[in-house]
Amino acid sequence: MVYEEDRAQQMRDDLEAAIGDYMVAVAGRLLDEDLPVSSISSYGAYDDPGQDAFGADVEGSVEFTRSFRRKVFGEGRDAGLLWCGVSGWCFFSIPEGAGRTLMESARWMGGGLTPDPGRVAAFLSEIQLDSAFSGSDERPFYRAPHTDPKGLLQRLAVFDADRGSAESWDYDGRLAALRADACHKRAVSALTAEKQEIVEVALRSGELQAVMRILEYVEGAAPRDDAREMARKLCSDLRLRAGSGRKGLDEHREALTYAEEQR
């Protein structure tokens, strides 16, 4: 009996790992397309009876920043992408206080149980254009809940990371690294863009200090050296430019110089 439970737990863990790989792959593609992914989740308990109410079992999700959700889908909404191990991908958008479940609000992508990350990204692009009518409210079914976990594991194997390294199991850590890389790439692109205007922005001293504190946090927390160094140099430039007027643009430009080296 203990052996059976050990085997079941191993399968749960393996599915969670494989789903995590898939979520990281999709999140990475979305980050490549300049979308602000904030987090992912992975759930591998294929035998959980608590999912029966939704006709589901294992699942994963990709979440976005609140500012992105507010800008694209409106204030007061919980919105994101959910992967269901029975029905594939859907987009959900639930207004606060609506009393609706995620499944009731879902717009289903279709196209199979484990579509390529590029197809998921294309689906989200369609959703951004028209979230009410993109996808379908008809839920597809590609497998029965709680059945054939080995078969599902094999389907997910194509998204398998390098299992030889401990980092491959750390989904949040891998996502954090992808986010740091994407942020650094965008920062370099912004700093080195041609024909930049000089923008005058009125800031209270406390607001400037707040921006620098956040940059200091990034310097300490970012998982990549490039992102940490960029944050440090930007913070230094802002501190030295404060009160120096336009001449400070050319005198204090560590971040720009660093970005040009990274290009």
Coordinates of C-alpha atoms in Angstrom, one line a residue:
M1 CA 0.0 0.0 0.0
V2 CA 2.8 2.3 0.9
Y3 CA 4.5 1.4 -2.4
E4 CA 1.4 2.3 -4.3
E5 CA 1.2 5.7 -2.7
D6 CA 4.8 6.3 -3.3
R7 CA 4.3 5.6 -7.0
A8 CA 1.3 7.9 -7.1
Q9 CA 3.2 10.7 -5.4
Q10 CA 6.0 10.3 -7.9
M11 CA 3.6 10.6 -10.8
R12 CA 2.1 13.7 -9.2
D13 CA 5.6 15.2 -8.9
D14 CA 6.6 14.2 -12.4
L15 CA 3.4 15.8 -13.8
E16 CA 3.9 19.0 -11.8
A17 CA 7.5 19.2 -13.2
A18 CA 6.4 18.6 -16.8
I19 CA 3.5 21.1 -16.6
G20 CA 6.0 23.5 -15.1
D21 CA 8.2 23.1 -18.1
Y22 CA 5.3 23.8 -20.4
M23 CA 4.3 26.9 -18.5
V24 CA 7.9 28.2 -18.6
A25 CA 8.0 27.6 -22.4
V26 CA 4.8 29.5 -22.9
A27 CA 5.8 32.3 -20.6
G28 CA 9.1 32.6 -22.3
R29 CA 7.4 33.0 -25.7
L30 CA 5.0 35.6 -24.3
L31 CA 8.0 37.5 -22.8
D32 CA 9.7 37.4 -26.2
E33 CA 6.6 39.2 -27.5
D34 CA 6.9 41.9 -24.9
L35 CA 4.1 40.8 -22.7
P36 CA 4.4 41.4 -19.0
V37 CA 4.2 37.9 -17.5
S38 CA 4.2 38.0 -13.7
S39 CA 4.0 34.4 -12.5
I40 CA 3.2 30.8 -13.5
S41 CA 1.7 27.9 -11.6
S42 CA 1.7 24.1 -12.0
Y43 CA -0.5 21.5 -10.4
G44 CA 0.1 17.8 -10.9
A45 CA -2.3 15.9 -8.6
Y46 CA -4.0 13.9 -11.4
D47 CA -6.1 12.0 -8.8
D48 CA -7.5 14.9 -6.8
P49 CA -11.3 14.5 -6.4
G50 CA -11.5 18.2 -5.5
Q51 CA -11.2 18.9 -9.2
D52 CA -14.3 16.9 -10.1
A53 CA -16.6 19.8 -9.8
F54 CA -14.8 21.4 -12.8
G55 CA -14.4 18.2 -14.8
A56 CA -10.7 18.6 -14.5
D57 CA -7.5 17.3 -12.8
V58 CA -4.0 18.7 -13.5
E59 CA -3.6 22.3 -14.6
G60 CA -1.2 25.2 -15.0
S61 CA -1.5 28.9 -15.5
V62 CA 0.3 32.0 -16.8
E63 CA -0.5 35.3 -15.0
F64 CA 0.1 38.9 -16.0
T65 CA 0.8 42.1 -14.2
R66 CA -2.1 44.0 -12.7
S67 CA -1.3 47.1 -14.8
F68 CA -1.4 45.0 -18.0
R69 CA -4.7 43.4 -17.0
R70 CA -6.2 46.8 -16.2
K71 CA -5.0 48.5 -19.4
V72 CA -6.1 45.7 -21.7
F73 CA -9.1 44.1 -20.0
G74 CA -10.4 46.8 -17.7
E75 CA -10.3 47.6 -14.0
G76 CA -11.4 45.2 -11.4
R77 CA -10.9 42.0 -13.3
D78 CA -8.9 38.8 -12.6
A79 CA -7.7 37.7 -16.0
G80 CA -5.1 35.3 -17.3
L81 CA -4.3 32.1 -19.2
L82 CA -5.2 28.7 -17.8
W83 CA -4.1 25.3 -19.1
C84 CA -6.4 22.5 -18.2
G85 CA -5.1 18.9 -18.5
V86 CA -8.5 17.9 -19.9
S87 CA -9.4 20.7 -22.3
G88 CA -6.2 22.6 -23.1
W89 CA -5.8 26.4 -23.0
C90 CA -8.4 29.0 -22.1
F91 CA -8.4 32.7 -21.3
F92 CA -10.4 33.8 -18.3
S93 CA -11.6 37.2 -17.3
I94 CA -13.7 37.5 -14.2
P95 CA -15.1 40.9 -13.0
E96 CA -14.9 41.5 -9.3
G97 CA -18.2 40.6 -7.6
A98 CA -19.6 38.9 -10.7
G99 CA -20.1 35.6 -8.9
R100 CA -18.9 33.7 -11.9
T101 CA -16.4 30.8 -11.8
L102 CA -13.3 30.6 -14.0
M103 CA -14.9 27.9 -16.2
E104 CA -18.0 30.0 -16.7
S105 CA -15.9 32.9 -18.0
A106 CA -13.5 30.9 -20.1
R107 CA -12.9 31.4 -23.8
W108 CA -11.3 28.2 -25.1
M109 CA -8.5 28.2 -27.5
G110 CA -9.0 24.7 -29.0
G111 CA -6.3 23.3 -31.2
G112 CA -5.3 20.3 -29.1
L113 CA -4.2 19.6 -25.5
T114 CA -0.6 20.8 -25.7
P115 CA -0.3 23.3 -28.6
D116 CA 3.0 24.9 -29.3
P117 CA 3.8 28.1 -27.3
G118 CA 3.7 30.1 -30.4
R119 CA 0.0 29.2 -31.0
V120 CA -0.8 30.1 -27.4
A121 CA 0.9 33.5 -27.9
A122 CA -1.2 34.0 -31.1
F123 CA -4.4 33.1 -29.2
L124 CA -3.6 35.8 -26.6
S125 CA -3.0 38.3 -29.4
E126 CA -6.5 37.6 -30.6
I127 CA -7.9 37.9 -27.1
Q128 CA -6.3 41.4 -26.7
L129 CA -8.1 42.5 -29.9
D130 CA -11.5 41.1 -28.8
S131 CA -11.7 39.2 -25.5
A132 CA -15.4 38.7 -25.8
F133 CA -15.5 36.8 -29.1
S134 CA -12.0 35.3 -29.5
G135 CA -11.8 31.6 -28.9
S136 CA -15.0 29.7 -28.1
D137 CA -17.3 29.3 -25.1
E138 CA -17.6 25.6 -26.1
R139 CA -15.2 23.7 -24.0
P140 CA -13.3 20.9 -25.8
F141 CA -12.3 17.6 -24.2
Y142 CA -9.1 15.8 -25.2
R143 CA -8.9 13.3 -22.3
A144 CA -10.9 12.1 -19.4
P145 CA -10.0 13.4 -15.9
H146 CA -7.8 11.2 -13.7
T147 CA -6.9 8.8 -16.5
D148 CA -3.7 7.9 -18.3
P149 CA -1.2 10.1 -16.4
K150 CA 1.7 8.4 -18.1
G151 CA 0.3 9.2 -21.5
L152 CA -0.1 12.9 -20.5
L153 CA 3.4 12.9 -19.2
Q154 CA 4.7 11.7 -22.5
R155 CA 2.8 14.4 -24.4
L156 CA 4.4 17.0 -22.1
A157 CA 7.9 15.6 -22.5
V158 CA 8.5 17.7 -25.6
F159 CA 8.8 20.8 -23.3
D160 CA 11.1 19.0 -21.0
A161 CA 14.0 21.1 -19.6
D162 CA 17.4 19.8 -18.9
R163 CA 16.8 17.4 -16.0
G164 CA 20.5 17.2 -15.3
S165 CA 20.5 20.5 -13.5
A166 CA 18.8 21.4 -10.2
E167 CA 17.7 24.7 -11.6
S168 CA 15.4 22.9 -14.1
W169 CA 13.0 22.0 -11.3
D170 CA 12.8 25.6 -10.0
Y171 CA 10.0 27.0 -12.2
D172 CA 9.7 30.3 -10.4
G173 CA 13.5 30.7 -10.6
R174 CA 13.6 29.9 -14.3
L175 CA 10.7 32.4 -14.9
A176 CA 12.5 35.1 -12.9
A177 CA 15.6 34.6 -15.0
L178 CA 13.5 34.9 -18.2
R179 CA 11.8 38.0 -16.9
A180 CA 15.1 39.5 -16.0
D181 CA 16.5 38.8 -19.5
A182 CA 13.4 40.3 -21.2
C183 CA 13.5 43.4 -19.0
H184 CA 17.2 43.9 -19.7
K185 CA 16.7 43.5 -23.4
R186 CA 13.8 46.1 -23.3
A187 CA 15.9 48.5 -21.3
V188 CA 18.9 48.2 -23.7
S189 CA 16.5 48.8 -26.6
A190 CA 14.9 51.9 -25.0
L191 CA 18.3 53.4 -23.9
T192 CA 19.9 53.0 -27.4
A193 CA 16.8 54.0 -29.5
E194 CA 17.5 56.6 -32.1
K195 CA 16.0 60.1 -32.2
Q196 CA 15.2 60.3 -28.5
E197 CA 13.6 63.4 -27.1
I198 CA 14.6 65.1 -23.9
V199 CA 11.5 64.7 -21.6
E200 CA 11.0 67.0 -18.7
V201 CA 9.2 65.3 -15.9
A202 CA 8.3 67.1 -12.7
L203 CA 9.1 64.9 -9.7
R204 CA 8.9 65.5 -6.0
S205 CA 12.1 64.7 -4.2
G206 CA 10.3 61.8 -2.4
E207 CA 9.1 60.4 -5.8
L208 CA 12.7 60.4 -7.1
Q209 CA 13.9 58.7 -4.0
A210 CA 11.2 56.1 -4.3
V211 CA 12.3 55.3 -7.9
M212 CA 15.9 55.0 -6.8
R213 CA 14.9 52.7 -3.9
I214 CA 13.0 50.4 -6.3
L215 CA 16.1 50.3 -8.6
E216 CA 18.2 49.5 -5.6
Y217 CA 15.8 46.6 -4.8
V218 CA 16.2 45.3 -8.4
E219 CA 20.0 45.6 -8.1
G220 CA 19.8 43.3 -5.1
A221 CA 17.0 40.9 -6.2
A222 CA 17.4 40.4 -9.9
P223 CA 18.6 36.9 -10.8
R224 CA 20.9 38.1 -13.6
D225 CA 24.1 40.2 -13.4
D226 CA 23.1 42.3 -16.5
A227 CA 19.8 43.4 -14.9
R228 CA 21.5 44.1 -11.6
E229 CA 24.2 46.2 -13.2
M230 CA 21.7 48.1 -15.3
A231 CA 19.6 49.0 -12.3
R232 CA 22.8 50.1 -10.4
K233 CA 23.9 52.4 -13.2
L234 CA 20.4 53.9 -13.7
C235 CA 20.1 54.6 -10.0
S236 CA 23.5 56.3 -10.0
D237 CA 22.7 58.4 -13.1
L238 CA 19.4 59.6 -11.5
R239 CA 21.1 60.4 -8.2
L240 CA 23.9 62.4 -9.9
R241 CA 21.6 64.2 -12.4
A242 CA 19.2 65.4 -9.7
G243 CA 19.4 69.2 -9.6
S244 CA 22.0 69.5 -12.4
G245 CA 19.6 70.3 -15.2
R246 CA 20.1 69.3 -18.9
K247 CA 23.9 69.3 -18.6
G248 CA 23.6 66.2 -16.4
L249 CA 22.4 64.2 -19.4
D250 CA 25.9 64.1 -20.9
E251 CA 27.8 64.1 -17.7
H252 CA 26.1 61.2 -16.0
R253 CA 25.2 58.5 -18.5
E254 CA 26.6 55.2 -17.1
A255 CA 23.4 53.3 -18.0
L256 CA 23.5 54.5 -21.7
T257 CA 27.2 53.6 -22.0
Y258 CA 26.5 50.1 -20.5
A259 CA 23.5 49.6 -22.8
E260 CA 25.6 50.5 -25.9
E261 CA 28.1 47.9 -24.8
Q262 CA 25.4 45.3 -24.5
R263 CA 23.8 45.9 -27.8

